[in-house]
Amino acid sequence: MSKEQTQRIESYSTHLETLIKNYNKYQSELSTIHNNFVSQTGALQRIFKSKSIAIPSSINEAFEQIASNLSDILKKSNQIYKPPRPVPDEDFM
């Protein structure tokens, strides 16, 4: 393998590592946003219920829709990244 090919592979490897790191960070942040939203809206609903204050159905529906959308985004983003298969050395020669 030439020096140029080796450098190119190392560059791709570094780039891929960065992409995976950023992807994992994005996944973690998205999961945290989803969990916090569900937790906070649940807490808000319990507070309103304890004070015998009715939450308009349109607000409840909006909460449910946002939680559902966040969940869908999280599920779809989990399907984006598949670990790369090992590549035989001869593919780079």
C-alpha positions as a Python dict, from the first residue, in 0.01 Angstrom:
ca = {
    (1, 'M'): (0, 0, 0),
    (2, 'S'): (136, 341, -91),
    (3, 'K'): (198, 617, 159),
    (4, 'E'): (-82, 820, -3),
    (5, 'Q'): (-330, 533, 37),
    (6, 'T'): (-230, 487, 399),
    (7, 'Q'): (-275, 858, 470),
    (8, 'R'): (-613, 857, 298),
    (9, 'I'): (-729, 558, 503),
    (10, 'E'): (-606, 720, 824),
    (11, 'S'): (-789, 1039, 730),
    (12, 'Y'): (-1113, 847, 658),
    (13, 'S'): (-1072, 657, 984),
    (14, 'T'): (-1030, 978, 1183),
    (15, 'H'): (-1329, 1133, 1007),
    (16, 'L'): (-1541, 824, 1075),
    (17, 'E'): (-1442, 823, 1442),
    (18, 'T'): (-1546, 1189, 1467),
    (19, 'L'): (-1879, 1118, 1296),
    (20, 'I'): (-1951, 826, 1529),
    (21, 'K'): (-1857, 1034, 1834),
    (22, 'N'): (-2085, 1319, 1720),
    (23, 'Y'): (-2365, 1076, 1637),
    (24, 'N'): (-2343, 915, 1981),
    (25, 'K'): (-2348, 1259, 2143),
    (26, 'Y'): (-2654, 1355, 1934),
    (27, 'Q'): (-2828, 1029, 2032),
    (28, 'S'): (-2759, 1090, 2399),
    (29, 'E'): (-2882, 1450, 2385),
    (30, 'L'): (-3195, 1353, 2191),
    (31, 'S'): (-3273, 1079, 2441),
    (32, 'T'): (-3225, 1325, 2729),
    (33, 'I'): (-3457, 1579, 2564),
    (34, 'H'): (-3724, 1313, 2513),
    (35, 'N'): (-3697, 1181, 2869),
    (36, 'N'): (-3698, 1531, 3021),
    (37, 'F'): (-4000, 1635, 2816),
    (38, 'V'): (-4199, 1327, 2918),
    (39, 'S'): (-4095, 1370, 3281),
    (40, 'Q'): (-4172, 1742, 3296),
    (41, 'T'): (-4509, 1717, 3122),
    (42, 'G'): (-4603, 1430, 3353),
    (43, 'A'): (-4506, 1641, 3654),
    (44, 'L'): (-4705, 1935, 3519),
    (45, 'Q'): (-5010, 1716, 3468),
    (46, 'R'): (-4982, 1581, 3825),
    (47, 'I'): (-4957, 1935, 3964),
    (48, 'F'): (-5265, 2047, 3774),
    (49, 'K'): (-5453, 1736, 3884),
    (50, 'S'): (-5354, 1786, 4251),
    (51, 'K'): (-5487, 2143, 4233),
    (52, 'S'): (-5805, 2019, 4062),
    (53, 'I'): (-5726, 2232, 3758),
    (54, 'A'): (-5840, 2085, 3431),
    (55, 'I'): (-5584, 2094, 3152),
    (56, 'P'): (-5753, 2170, 2821),
    (57, 'S'): (-5761, 1863, 2600),
    (58, 'S'): (-5584, 2056, 2324),
    (59, 'I'): (-5283, 2103, 2554),
    (60, 'N'): (-5282, 1736, 2654),
    (61, 'E'): (-5301, 1640, 2287),
    (62, 'A'): (-5014, 1876, 2207),
    (63, 'F'): (-4802, 1721, 2485),
    (64, 'E'): (-4879, 1372, 2356),
    (65, 'Q'): (-4801, 1472, 1997),
    (66, 'I'): (-4469, 1631, 2091),
    (67, 'A'): (-4370, 1326, 2298),
    (68, 'S'): (-4470, 1099, 2010),
    (69, 'N'): (-4272, 1306, 1759),
    (70, 'L'): (-3964, 1303, 1982),
    (71, 'S'): (-3999, 927, 2023),
    (72, 'D'): (-4030, 879, 1645),
    (73, 'I'): (-3722, 1093, 1582),
    (74, 'L'): (-3528, 893, 1839),
    (75, 'K'): (-3636, 560, 1685),
    (76, 'K'): (-3548, 675, 1333),
    (77, 'S'): (-3214, 813, 1438),
    (78, 'N'): (-3133, 479, 1604),
    (79, 'Q'): (-3174, 318, 1261),
    (80, 'I'): (-2933, 554, 1085),
    (81, 'Y'): (-2604, 421, 1215),
    (82, 'K'): (-2504, 62, 1164),
    (83, 'P'): (-2154, -36, 1275),
    (84, 'P'): (-1927, -82, 973),
    (85, 'R'): (-1843, -432, 867),
    (86, 'P'): (-1478, -530, 880),
    (87, 'V'): (-1308, -464, 548),
    (88, 'P'): (-1051, -717, 427),
    (89, 'D'): (-709, -565, 369),
    (90, 'E'): (-706, -671, 4),
    (91, 'D'): (-987, -422, -68),
    (92, 'F'): (-736, -142, -10),
    (93, 'M'): (-454, -285, -217),
}
